[in-house]
mmCIF file of C-alpha atoms and ligand atoms in Angstrom:
data_model
loop_
_atom_site.group_PDB
_atom_site.id
_atom_site.type_symbol
_atom_site.label_atom_id
_atom_site.label_comp_id
_atom_site.label_asym_id
_atom_site.label_seq_id
_atom_site.Cartn_x
_atom_site.Cartn_y
_atom_site.Cartn_z
ATOM 1 C CA MET G 9 -39.320 -208.062 108.212
ATOM 2 C CA ALA G 10 -41.919 -205.335 108.052
ATOM 3 C CA ILE G 11 -44.620 -207.818 107.124
ATOM 4 C CA ASN G 12 -43.596 -210.148 109.963
ATOM 5 C CA LEU G 13 -44.116 -207.219 112.314
ATOM 6 C CA TYR G 14 -47.563 -206.702 110.845
ATOM 7 C CA ILE G 15 -48.466 -210.325 111.416
ATOM 8 C CA TYR G 16 -47.274 -210.466 114.972
ATOM 9 C CA ILE G 17 -48.158 -207.089 116.386
ATOM 10 C CA GLY G 18 -50.460 -205.641 113.757
ATOM 11 C CA VAL G 19 -48.137 -202.735 112.853
ATOM 12 C CA CYS G 20 -49.441 -200.683 109.976
ATOM 13 C CA MET G 21 -46.981 -200.272 107.092
ATOM 14 C CA GLU G 22 -46.935 -197.510 104.529
ATOM 15 C CA THR G 23 -48.662 -198.536 101.308
ATOM 16 C CA ASN G 24 -47.234 -196.971 98.140
ATOM 17 C CA ILE G 25 -49.127 -196.880 94.866
ATOM 18 C CA ILE G 26 -46.517 -197.191 92.119
ATOM 19 C CA ASP G 27 -47.028 -195.591 88.737
ATOM 20 C CA PHE G 28 -45.500 -198.254 86.491
ATOM 21 C CA TYR G 29 -44.872 -195.878 83.594
ATOM 22 C CA ASN G 30 -43.358 -192.936 85.489
ATOM 23 C CA ASP G 31 -41.778 -194.342 88.615
ATOM 24 C CA LYS G 32 -38.915 -196.617 87.599
ATOM 25 C CA ASN G 33 -37.423 -196.535 91.120
ATOM 26 C CA GLY G 34 -40.726 -197.545 92.652
ATOM 27 C CA TYR G 35 -41.069 -200.394 90.167
ATOM 28 C CA ASN G 36 -37.525 -201.586 90.904
ATOM 29 C CA SER G 37 -38.380 -201.589 94.611
ATOM 30 C CA CYS G 38 -41.277 -203.931 93.798
ATOM 31 C CA ILE G 39 -38.926 -206.384 92.105
ATOM 32 C CA GLU G 40 -36.545 -206.175 95.065
ATOM 33 C CA ALA G 41 -39.406 -206.720 97.509
ATOM 34 C CA LEU G 42 -40.495 -209.856 95.648
ATOM 35 C CA LYS G 43 -36.916 -211.137 95.638
ATOM 36 C CA TYR G 44 -36.798 -210.617 99.421
ATOM 37 C CA GLY G 45 -39.928 -212.728 99.860
ATOM 38 C CA GLU G 46 -42.260 -209.773 100.321
ATOM 39 C CA ILE G 47 -45.629 -209.009 98.789
ATOM 40 C CA VAL G 48 -46.505 -206.861 95.764
ATOM 41 C CA VAL G 49 -49.979 -206.111 94.426
ATOM 42 C CA PHE G 50 -50.067 -205.933 90.631
ATOM 43 C CA PRO G 51 -52.553 -205.625 87.771
ATOM 44 C CA THR G 52 -53.628 -208.357 85.389
ATOM 45 C CA GLU G 53 -56.179 -208.289 82.581
ATOM 46 C CA THR G 54 -58.771 -209.974 84.840
ATOM 47 C CA VAL G 55 -58.446 -208.503 88.344
ATOM 48 C CA TYR G 56 -55.533 -207.300 90.484
ATOM 49 C CA GLY G 57 -53.451 -209.971 92.195
ATOM 50 C CA ILE G 58 -51.624 -209.967 95.525
ATOM 51 C CA GLY G 59 -48.367 -211.687 94.681
ATOM 52 C CA ALA G 60 -45.357 -213.407 96.198
ATOM 53 C CA ASN G 61 -42.651 -215.786 95.042
ATOM 54 C CA ALA G 62 -44.615 -218.986 94.323
ATOM 55 C CA ILE G 63 -41.711 -221.249 95.171
ATOM 56 C CA ASP G 64 -40.929 -219.611 98.520
ATOM 57 C CA LYS G 65 -43.292 -221.093 101.087
ATOM 58 C CA ASN G 66 -42.693 -218.363 103.672
ATOM 59 C CA ALA G 67 -43.467 -215.648 101.145
ATOM 60 C CA VAL G 68 -46.636 -217.422 100.075
ATOM 61 C CA LEU G 69 -47.882 -217.812 103.649
ATOM 62 C CA LYS G 70 -47.853 -214.015 104.042
ATOM 63 C CA ILE G 71 -50.521 -213.749 101.350
ATOM 64 C CA PHE G 72 -52.860 -215.952 103.374
ATOM 65 C CA ASP G 73 -52.353 -213.821 106.484
ATOM 66 C CA ILE G 74 -52.832 -210.493 104.740
ATOM 67 C CA LYS G 75 -55.955 -211.592 102.864
ATOM 68 C CA CYS G 76 -57.350 -213.538 105.839
ATOM 69 C CA ARG G 77 -57.602 -216.445 103.407
ATOM 70 C CA GLU G 78 -58.346 -219.989 104.533
ATOM 71 C CA LYS G 79 -55.190 -222.069 104.334
ATOM 72 C CA ASP G 80 -56.926 -224.832 102.376
ATOM 73 C CA ASN G 81 -57.669 -222.529 99.421
ATOM 74 C CA PRO G 82 -54.816 -222.844 96.894
ATOM 75 C CA LEU G 83 -53.239 -220.014 94.903
ATOM 76 C CA ILE G 84 -52.803 -219.538 91.170
ATOM 77 C CA VAL G 85 -49.196 -219.571 89.990
ATOM 78 C CA HIS G 86 -48.576 -216.893 87.357
ATOM 79 C CA ILE G 87 -45.887 -217.525 84.750
ATOM 80 C CA ALA G 88 -44.511 -215.443 81.895
ATOM 81 C CA ASP G 89 -44.063 -218.123 79.227
ATOM 82 C CA LYS G 90 -45.625 -221.377 78.086
ATOM 83 C CA GLU G 91 -43.015 -223.668 79.637
ATOM 84 C CA ILE G 92 -45.350 -225.445 81.997
ATOM 85 C CA SER G 93 -43.291 -228.625 82.280
ATOM 86 C CA LYS G 94 -41.095 -226.859 84.863
ATOM 87 C CA TYR G 95 -44.051 -226.782 87.244
ATOM 88 C CA ALA G 96 -46.458 -229.516 86.118
ATOM 89 C CA LYS G 97 -46.268 -233.155 85.012
ATOM 90 C CA ASN G 98 -48.356 -235.688 83.092
ATOM 91 C CA ILE G 99 -49.429 -232.985 80.688
ATOM 92 C CA GLY G 100 -51.753 -234.169 77.945
ATOM 93 C CA GLU G 101 -52.343 -233.048 74.388
ATOM 94 C CA GLY G 102 -55.433 -231.028 75.311
ATOM 95 C CA THR G 103 -53.473 -228.801 77.676
ATOM 96 C CA TYR G 104 -51.007 -227.830 74.965
ATOM 97 C CA LYS G 105 -53.890 -227.014 72.642
ATOM 98 C CA LEU G 106 -55.472 -224.755 75.284
ATOM 99 C CA ILE G 107 -52.204 -222.982 75.940
ATOM 100 C CA GLU G 108 -51.612 -222.475 72.262
ATOM 101 C CA LYS G 109 -55.024 -220.911 71.775
ATOM 102 C CA PHE G 110 -55.673 -218.987 75.002
ATOM 103 C CA TRP G 111 -52.331 -217.997 76.553
ATOM 104 C CA PRO G 112 -51.424 -215.379 77.451
ATOM 105 C CA GLY G 113 -54.962 -214.846 78.674
ATOM 106 C CA PRO G 114 -57.653 -215.349 81.301
ATOM 107 C CA LEU G 115 -57.409 -219.135 81.538
ATOM 108 C CA THR G 116 -56.037 -220.976 84.574
ATOM 109 C CA ILE G 117 -55.115 -224.614 84.072
ATOM 110 C CA ILE G 118 -54.959 -227.168 86.903
ATOM 111 C CA LEU G 119 -52.370 -229.907 86.463
ATOM 112 C CA GLU G 120 -50.397 -232.353 88.596
ATOM 113 C CA LYS G 121 -47.687 -230.383 90.346
ATOM 114 C CA MET G 122 -43.925 -230.796 90.208
ATOM 115 C CA GLU G 123 -41.986 -230.884 93.466
ATOM 116 C CA ILE G 124 -40.665 -227.346 93.023
ATOM 117 C CA ILE G 125 -44.122 -225.954 93.838
ATOM 118 C CA PRO G 126 -44.518 -226.018 97.640
ATOM 119 C CA TYR G 127 -47.637 -227.372 99.309
ATOM 120 C CA GLU G 128 -48.136 -223.949 100.904
ATOM 121 C CA THR G 129 -48.928 -222.619 97.407
ATOM 122 C CA THR G 130 -51.274 -225.471 96.492
ATOM 123 C CA ALA G 131 -52.833 -225.698 99.967
ATOM 124 C CA GLY G 132 -51.660 -229.269 100.340
ATOM 125 C CA LEU G 133 -52.973 -230.446 96.949
ATOM 126 C CA GLU G 134 -50.967 -232.520 94.484
ATOM 127 C CA THR G 135 -52.158 -230.200 91.721
ATOM 128 C CA VAL G 136 -51.108 -226.690 90.732
ATOM 129 C CA ALA G 137 -53.065 -223.904 89.027
ATOM 130 C CA LEU G 138 -51.032 -222.232 86.256
ATOM 131 C CA ARG G 139 -51.844 -219.050 84.365
ATOM 132 C CA MET G 140 -49.968 -216.803 81.937
ATOM 133 C CA PRO G 141 -51.701 -213.431 82.242
ATOM 134 C CA ASN G 142 -52.178 -211.163 79.243
ATOM 135 C CA HIS G 143 -50.868 -208.015 80.867
ATOM 136 C CA GLN G 144 -47.517 -206.405 80.205
ATOM 137 C CA ILE G 145 -46.910 -205.274 83.787
ATOM 138 C CA ALA G 146 -47.664 -208.736 85.181
ATOM 139 C CA LEU G 147 -45.469 -210.441 82.585
ATOM 140 C CA ASP G 148 -42.578 -208.007 83.166
ATOM 141 C CA LEU G 149 -42.829 -208.442 86.914
ATOM 142 C CA ILE G 150 -42.624 -212.234 86.653
ATOM 143 C CA LYS G 151 -39.729 -212.121 84.162
ATOM 144 C CA GLU G 152 -37.735 -209.538 86.079
ATOM 145 C CA SER G 153 -38.255 -211.223 89.452
ATOM 146 C CA GLY G 154 -36.979 -214.472 88.007
ATOM 147 C CA PHE G 155 -39.601 -216.801 89.507
ATOM 148 C CA PRO G 156 -43.321 -217.578 89.114
ATOM 149 C CA ILE G 157 -45.646 -215.411 91.194
ATOM 150 C CA ALA G 158 -48.432 -216.917 93.284
ATOM 151 C CA ALA G 159 -51.330 -214.491 93.421
ATOM 152 C CA PRO G 160 -54.947 -214.671 94.460
ATOM 153 C CA SER G 161 -57.211 -211.712 93.820
ATOM 154 C CA ALA G 162 -56.084 -208.606 95.741
ATOM 155 C CA ASN G 163 -59.044 -208.269 98.087
ATOM 156 C CA ILE G 164 -59.731 -209.251 101.653
ATOM 157 C CA SER G 165 -61.326 -212.713 101.473
ATOM 158 C CA GLY G 166 -65.079 -212.567 101.010
ATOM 159 C CA ARG G 167 -65.015 -209.066 99.446
ATOM 160 C CA PRO G 168 -65.435 -208.349 95.719
ATOM 161 C CA SER G 169 -62.195 -208.720 93.751
ATOM 162 C CA ALA G 170 -60.350 -205.445 93.140
ATOM 163 C CA THR G 171 -60.232 -204.101 89.580
ATOM 164 C CA SER G 172 -58.203 -200.914 90.176
ATOM 165 C CA ALA G 173 -55.269 -199.810 92.312
ATOM 166 C CA LYS G 174 -57.634 -197.675 94.369
ATOM 167 C CA ARG G 175 -59.805 -200.673 95.264
ATOM 168 C CA CYS G 176 -56.714 -202.676 96.233
ATOM 169 C CA PHE G 177 -55.726 -199.753 98.461
ATOM 170 C CA ASP G 178 -59.193 -199.708 100.066
ATOM 171 C CA ASP G 179 -58.741 -203.316 101.201
ATOM 172 C CA LEU G 180 -54.990 -203.533 101.747
ATOM 173 C CA ASN G 181 -53.854 -200.110 102.951
ATOM 174 C CA GLY G 182 -51.377 -200.628 105.782
ATOM 175 C CA LYS G 183 -50.992 -204.321 104.983
ATOM 176 C CA VAL G 184 -48.740 -204.249 101.900
ATOM 177 C CA ASN G 185 -45.864 -201.976 100.846
ATOM 178 C CA PHE G 186 -46.525 -201.827 97.114
ATOM 179 C CA ILE G 187 -49.488 -201.648 94.766
ATOM 180 C CA ILE G 188 -48.555 -201.240 91.092
ATOM 181 C CA ASP G 189 -51.148 -199.117 89.328
ATOM 182 C CA GLY G 190 -52.092 -200.518 85.939
ATOM 183 C CA SER G 191 -55.408 -198.638 85.621
ATOM 184 C CA GLN G 192 -58.755 -200.433 85.448
ATOM 185 C CA SER G 193 -58.688 -204.174 84.747
ATOM 186 C CA TYR G 194 -59.766 -204.851 81.172
ATOM 187 C CA ILE G 195 -61.975 -207.873 81.884
ATOM 188 C CA GLY G 196 -62.938 -207.269 85.509
ATOM 189 C CA LEU G 197 -63.775 -210.887 86.450
ATOM 190 C CA GLU G 198 -61.307 -213.600 87.411
ATOM 191 C CA SER G 199 -59.955 -216.146 84.958
ATOM 192 C CA THR G 200 -61.738 -219.280 83.825
ATOM 193 C CA VAL G 201 -60.349 -222.204 85.844
ATOM 194 C CA ILE G 202 -60.159 -225.583 84.107
ATOM 195 C CA SER G 203 -58.851 -228.867 85.464
ATOM 196 C CA MET G 204 -56.766 -230.699 82.871
ATOM 197 C CA VAL G 205 -55.723 -233.448 85.263
ATOM 198 C CA ASN G 206 -55.944 -236.649 83.156
ATOM 199 C CA ASP G 207 -56.502 -234.266 80.232
ATOM 200 C CA GLU G 208 -60.219 -234.269 81.082
ATOM 201 C CA GLY G 209 -61.269 -230.636 80.736
ATOM 202 C CA VAL G 210 -63.558 -229.791 83.645
ATOM 203 C CA ILE G 211 -64.330 -226.091 84.102
ATOM 204 C CA LEU G 212 -64.262 -225.294 87.816
ATOM 205 C CA ARG G 213 -64.888 -221.560 87.531
ATOM 206 C CA PRO G 214 -66.513 -219.795 84.563
ATOM 207 C CA GLY G 215 -64.729 -216.747 83.204
ATOM 208 C CA HIS G 216 -64.201 -214.642 80.108
ATOM 209 C CA ILE G 217 -63.173 -217.740 78.159
ATOM 210 C CA THR G 218 -66.448 -219.616 77.927
ATOM 211 C CA ILE G 219 -67.318 -223.300 77.782
ATOM 212 C CA ASN G 220 -67.960 -222.877 74.053
ATOM 213 C CA ASP G 221 -64.532 -221.287 73.541
ATOM 214 C CA ILE G 222 -62.990 -224.261 75.341
ATOM 215 C CA LYS G 223 -65.069 -226.758 73.373
ATOM 216 C CA SER G 224 -63.663 -225.387 70.144
ATOM 217 C CA VAL G 225 -60.377 -226.924 71.311
ATOM 218 C CA ILE G 226 -61.550 -229.755 73.598
ATOM 219 C CA PRO G 227 -64.955 -230.962 72.361
ATOM 220 C CA ASN G 228 -65.592 -233.102 75.476
ATOM 221 C CA ALA G 229 -64.945 -230.326 78.013
ATOM 222 C CA LYS G 230 -67.687 -229.848 80.581
ATOM 223 C CA LEU G 231 -68.721 -227.512 83.372
ATOM 224 C CA TYR G 232 -68.288 -228.876 86.878
ATOM 225 C CA GLY G 233 -71.857 -229.524 88.005
ATOM 226 C CA ARG G 234 -71.672 -227.503 91.201
ATOM 227 C CA ILE G 235 -70.116 -224.203 90.131
ATOM 228 C CA ASN G 236 -73.286 -222.345 91.101
ATOM 229 C CA ASP G 237 -73.919 -224.113 94.396
ATOM 230 C CA LYS G 238 -74.250 -221.737 97.337
ATOM 231 C CA PHE G 239 -71.553 -223.446 99.351
ATOM 232 C CA VAL G 240 -70.018 -226.799 98.517
ATOM 233 C CA LYS G 241 -69.751 -228.238 102.023
ATOM 234 C CA ASP G 242 -68.060 -231.562 101.432
ATOM 235 C CA LYS G 243 -64.598 -231.682 99.883
ATOM 236 C CA PRO G 244 -65.050 -229.759 96.639
ATOM 237 C CA ILE G 245 -62.987 -230.293 93.513
ATOM 238 C CA SER G 246 -61.884 -226.637 93.811
ATOM 239 C CA PRO G 247 -61.561 -225.420 97.412
ATOM 240 C CA GLY G 248 -62.585 -221.854 96.524
ATOM 241 C CA LEU G 249 -66.138 -223.136 95.932
ATOM 242 C CA LYS G 250 -66.570 -223.593 99.690
ATOM 243 C CA TYR G 251 -66.267 -219.947 100.607
ATOM 244 C CA LYS G 252 -68.350 -216.814 100.723
ATOM 245 C CA HIS G 253 -67.452 -214.454 97.899
ATOM 246 C CA TYR G 254 -67.791 -210.943 96.504
ATOM 247 C CA ALA G 255 -70.215 -209.758 99.201
ATOM 248 C CA PRO G 256 -71.200 -206.101 99.539
ATOM 249 C CA LYS G 257 -71.723 -204.769 103.075
ATOM 250 C CA GLY G 258 -75.490 -204.525 102.650
ATOM 251 C CA ASP G 259 -77.878 -207.402 101.960
ATOM 252 C CA MET G 260 -78.300 -208.140 98.280
ATOM 253 C CA ILE G 261 -80.989 -209.766 96.196
ATOM 254 C CA ILE G 262 -81.425 -210.516 92.494
ATOM 255 C CA LEU G 263 -84.956 -209.917 91.218
ATOM 256 C CA LYS G 264 -86.266 -211.564 88.100
ATOM 257 C CA SER G 265 -89.454 -209.675 87.357
ATOM 258 C CA ASP G 266 -91.143 -206.834 85.490
ATOM 259 C CA PHE G 267 -90.805 -203.152 86.473
ATOM 260 C CA LYS G 268 -94.172 -203.028 88.222
ATOM 261 C CA ASN G 269 -93.316 -205.843 90.627
ATOM 262 C CA ILE G 270 -89.780 -204.603 91.204
ATOM 263 C CA ALA G 271 -91.178 -201.164 92.104
ATOM 264 C CA LEU G 272 -93.647 -202.680 94.568
ATOM 265 C CA TYR G 273 -90.899 -204.799 96.076
ATOM 266 C CA ILE G 274 -88.561 -201.819 96.592
ATOM 267 C CA LYS G 275 -91.358 -199.706 98.096
ATOM 268 C CA ASP G 276 -92.093 -202.470 100.558
ATOM 269 C CA LYS G 277 -88.412 -202.855 101.484
ATOM 270 C CA GLN G 278 -88.167 -199.142 102.310
ATOM 271 C CA CYS G 279 -90.030 -199.936 105.530
ATOM 272 C CA PHE G 280 -87.027 -202.017 106.631
ATOM 273 C CA TYR G 281 -83.989 -200.455 104.923
ATOM 274 C CA LYS G 282 -82.912 -196.801 104.909
ATOM 275 C CA ASN G 283 -80.663 -196.698 101.878
ATOM 276 C CA ILE G 284 -81.580 -198.990 98.987
ATOM 277 C CA GLY G 285 -79.373 -199.390 95.923
ATOM 278 C CA VAL G 286 -80.373 -200.702 92.513
ATOM 279 C CA LEU G 287 -78.028 -202.335 90.004
ATOM 280 C CA CYS G 288 -79.527 -202.125 86.546
ATOM 281 C CA LEU G 289 -78.897 -202.301 82.840
ATOM 282 C CA ARG G 290 -78.474 -199.006 80.985
ATOM 283 C CA GLU G 291 -81.614 -199.758 78.980
ATOM 284 C CA ASN G 292 -83.654 -199.691 82.208
ATOM 285 C CA TYR G 293 -82.089 -196.709 83.954
ATOM 286 C CA LYS G 294 -84.863 -194.245 83.114
ATOM 287 C CA PHE G 295 -87.494 -196.392 84.766
ATOM 288 C CA TYR G 296 -85.627 -196.449 88.105
ATOM 289 C CA TYR G 297 -84.757 -192.749 87.853
ATOM 290 C CA ASP G 298 -88.420 -191.782 87.428
ATOM 291 C CA PHE G 299 -89.535 -194.281 90.049
ATOM 292 C CA SER G 300 -86.996 -192.938 92.557
ATOM 293 C CA LYS G 301 -88.576 -189.483 92.359
ATOM 294 C CA THR G 302 -91.876 -190.908 93.591
ATOM 295 C CA LEU G 303 -90.288 -192.370 96.763
ATOM 296 C CA LYS G 304 -89.826 -190.693 100.128
ATOM 297 C CA ASN G 305 -86.182 -191.874 100.186
ATOM 298 C CA GLU G 306 -84.519 -191.791 96.784
ATOM 299 C CA ILE G 307 -82.800 -194.992 95.714
ATOM 300 C CA LYS G 308 -79.151 -195.133 94.594
ATOM 301 C CA ILE G 309 -79.020 -196.342 91.014
ATOM 302 C CA ILE G 310 -75.876 -197.788 89.457
ATOM 303 C CA VAL G 311 -75.800 -198.690 85.780
ATOM 304 C CA ILE G 312 -73.583 -201.710 85.229
ATOM 305 C CA GLY G 313 -73.652 -201.543 81.425
ATOM 306 C CA SER G 314 -75.660 -202.394 78.359
ATOM 307 C CA ARG G 315 -77.482 -205.688 77.899
ATOM 308 C CA ASP G 316 -75.543 -206.716 74.806
ATOM 309 C CA ASN G 317 -72.131 -205.521 75.912
ATOM 310 C CA TYR G 318 -70.842 -208.495 77.860
ATOM 311 C CA LEU G 319 -67.400 -206.985 78.400
ATOM 312 C CA GLU G 320 -68.852 -203.789 79.841
ATOM 313 C CA LEU G 321 -70.953 -205.810 82.296
ATOM 314 C CA SER G 322 -68.028 -207.949 83.394
ATOM 315 C CA ARG G 323 -65.686 -204.980 83.714
ATOM 316 C CA ASN G 324 -68.084 -203.066 85.951
ATOM 317 C CA LEU G 325 -69.586 -205.788 88.161
ATOM 318 C CA PHE G 326 -67.160 -205.758 91.108
ATOM 319 C CA GLU G 327 -66.626 -202.007 90.920
ATOM 320 C CA SER G 328 -70.403 -201.473 91.041
ATOM 321 C CA ILE G 329 -70.761 -203.674 94.109
ATOM 322 C CA ARG G 330 -68.018 -201.736 95.841
ATOM 323 C CA LYS G 331 -69.705 -198.421 94.921
ATOM 324 C CA PHE G 332 -72.831 -199.485 96.808
ATOM 325 C CA ASP G 333 -70.624 -199.816 99.878
ATOM 326 C CA ASP G 334 -69.235 -196.310 99.285
ATOM 327 C CA LEU G 335 -72.817 -195.045 99.086
ATOM 328 C CA GLY G 336 -73.657 -196.772 102.369
ATOM 329 C CA CYS G 337 -76.426 -198.907 100.874
ATOM 330 C CA ASP G 338 -77.892 -201.347 103.382
ATOM 331 C CA PHE G 339 -79.916 -203.228 100.762
ATOM 332 C CA ILE G 340 -79.150 -203.798 97.088
ATOM 333 C CA VAL G 341 -81.580 -204.970 94.454
ATOM 334 C CA SER G 342 -79.952 -206.229 91.275
ATOM 335 C CA GLU G 343 -81.710 -206.913 88.038
ATOM 336 C CA CYS G 344 -81.165 -210.423 86.727
ATOM 337 C CA LEU G 345 -78.577 -209.419 84.145
ATOM 338 C CA CYS G 346 -78.925 -212.404 81.872
ATOM 339 C CA ASP G 347 -80.662 -215.771 81.622
ATOM 340 C CA ASP G 348 -77.595 -217.960 81.293
ATOM 341 C CA PHE G 349 -76.676 -218.777 84.884
ATOM 342 C CA SER G 350 -73.562 -220.688 83.879
ATOM 343 C CA ASN G 351 -71.760 -217.632 82.562
ATOM 344 C CA ALA G 352 -69.189 -215.742 84.602
ATOM 345 C CA ILE G 353 -71.302 -212.640 85.250
ATOM 346 C CA MET G 354 -74.267 -214.531 86.668
ATOM 347 C CA ASN G 355 -71.953 -216.872 88.581
ATOM 348 C CA ARG G 356 -70.330 -213.887 90.367
ATOM 349 C CA LEU G 357 -73.612 -211.987 90.789
ATOM 350 C CA LEU G 358 -75.247 -215.009 92.421
ATOM 351 C CA LYS G 359 -72.346 -215.385 94.820
ATOM 352 C CA ALA G 360 -72.367 -211.660 95.650
ATOM 353 C CA ALA G 361 -76.060 -211.976 96.512
ATOM 354 C CA ALA G 362 -75.450 -215.152 98.540
ATOM 355 C CA HIS G 363 -77.790 -216.861 96.031
ATOM 356 C CA ASN G 364 -80.791 -214.738 97.006
ATOM 357 C CA LEU G 365 -82.654 -214.800 93.720
ATOM 358 C CA ILE G 366 -86.401 -214.268 93.600
ATOM 359 C CA THR G 367 -88.707 -214.550 90.626
ATOM 360 C CA LEU G 368 -91.819 -212.385 91.120
HETATM 361 O O1 LIG Q 429 -57.974 -213.978 87.204
HETATM 362 C C1 LIG Q 429 -57.568 -214.626 88.163
HETATM 363 O O2 LIG Q 429 -57.604 -215.863 88.193
HETATM 364 C C2 LIG Q 429 -56.992 -213.836 89.356
HETATM 365 C C3 LIG Q 429 -55.757 -213.078 88.867
HETATM 366 C C4 LIG Q 429 -55.043 -212.375 89.979
HETATM 367 O O3 LIG Q 429 -54.939 -213.945 88.183
HETATM 368 N N1 LIG Q 429 -56.701 -214.693 90.460
HETATM 369 C C5 LIG Q 429 -57.684 -215.272 91.211
HETATM 370 O O4 LIG Q 429 -57.208 -216.033 92.267
HETATM 371 O O5 LIG Q 429 -58.849 -215.130 90.992
HETATM 372 P P1 LIG Q 429 -58.138 -216.561 93.442
HETATM 373 O O6 LIG Q 429 -57.218 -217.153 94.439
HETATM 374 O O7 LIG Q 429 -59.008 -215.474 93.913
HETATM 375 O O8 LIG Q 429 -58.950 -217.731 92.801
HETATM 376 C C6 LIG Q 429 -58.311 -218.945 92.464
HETATM 377 C C7 LIG Q 429 -59.303 -220.067 92.405
HETATM 378 C C8 LIG Q 429 -59.795 -220.445 93.782
HETATM 379 O O9 LIG Q 429 -61.190 -220.728 93.702
HETATM 380 C C9 LIG Q 429 -59.011 -221.711 94.099
HETATM 381 O O10 LIG Q 429 -59.699 -222.577 94.969
HETATM 382 C C10 LIG Q 429 -58.834 -222.319 92.718
HETATM 383 O O11 LIG Q 429 -58.648 -221.213 91.851
HETATM 384 N N2 LIG Q 429 -57.634 -223.171 92.660
HETATM 385 C C11 LIG Q 429 -56.336 -222.803 92.768
HETATM 386 N N3 LIG Q 429 -55.526 -223.871 92.718
HETATM 387 C C12 LIG Q 429 -56.325 -224.953 92.560
HETATM 388 C C13 LIG Q 429 -56.094 -226.368 92.454
HETATM 389 N N4 LIG Q 429 -54.868 -226.871 92.501
HETATM 390 N N5 LIG Q 429 -57.176 -227.169 92.302
HETATM 391 C C14 LIG Q 429 -58.423 -226.663 92.241
HETATM 392 N N6 LIG Q 429 -58.713 -225.345 92.345
HETATM 393 C C15 LIG Q 429 -57.677 -224.506 92.511
HETATM 394 MG MG1 LIG Q 430 -60.468 -214.405 94.778
#
């Protein structure tokens, strides 16, 4: 009822952050809310999700309204066990192998849907995206609610995904009743999405589980050719590819160059922008720190992590982009964090920068 009021007259509801470990009553209220077709934000190992009963079409539609999500962009259905035949059909050998190896974990599998999954959840598609997250709170929530939970990332559409309860609150305060706090997301980037329709193995979104990980199970698996396209205008194989993603408030660019050219570039941009941010590797921090002291307006430097620590980079990417917003940066220069553009970090970084990448 409260959420219906929000939709129709924009009433602001109270948003409670629930401490899973110390607030049993709060947690029970979350389960009740889900059972009543309401919305609960919860942690997973990848990013936070904004969840509702996946088999209740009215509950699912609320997610689209709250997130301002396009209705043709389907949701991932989160389950707490490996019994996918309740929700999907025509399941091939390869799918079972993937599930055996990677579930629970950051892998979402697209399959032909069973009737029980409403078209509101799949945005009209005949396929459903299934994932068993590797996070105790998420698994408990699904089990105790008694149904699968549809959940996209818990951000307003177009913004970076949220990797902490605080970031969910920033985007969703007044729009949801409950955010379960499960501290910082371990991986920080959304799951790998793979289509296993016809048992083919096409990766639609790169993630923590890489193409090579997948190939160890399905040797013929391939990356969908257009995962790094700016926008896929015609009907894409995965609707999410059509939309703007992860954008900070300021303009953003990725520079592939040496320090000297990056310094010249930033100096030049200070004629047009008041508050420039730099996203850099820890190894390069000192250069920007010293360089900043030579400028009339200091730059805001955020270290995303170390070059060889892939997990640190992935965990900090969205949080770093959101920090630039907190700092009021109107222009962000990111180092090119790695040369493999098909990996999840570069895929998200490119989208955040609206594909503005310059080699100097
Ligand atoms: O890690 C994750 O996957 C997180 C957590 C909360 O589980 N969820 C997430 O959801 O990232 P979302 O909605 O932000 O991204 C889901 C992506 C979208 O690009 C969507 O288009 C695609 O999966 N997708 C969902 N169902 C699909 C389907 N049936 N066919 C093709 N693509 C699908
Ligand atoms: Mg998302």
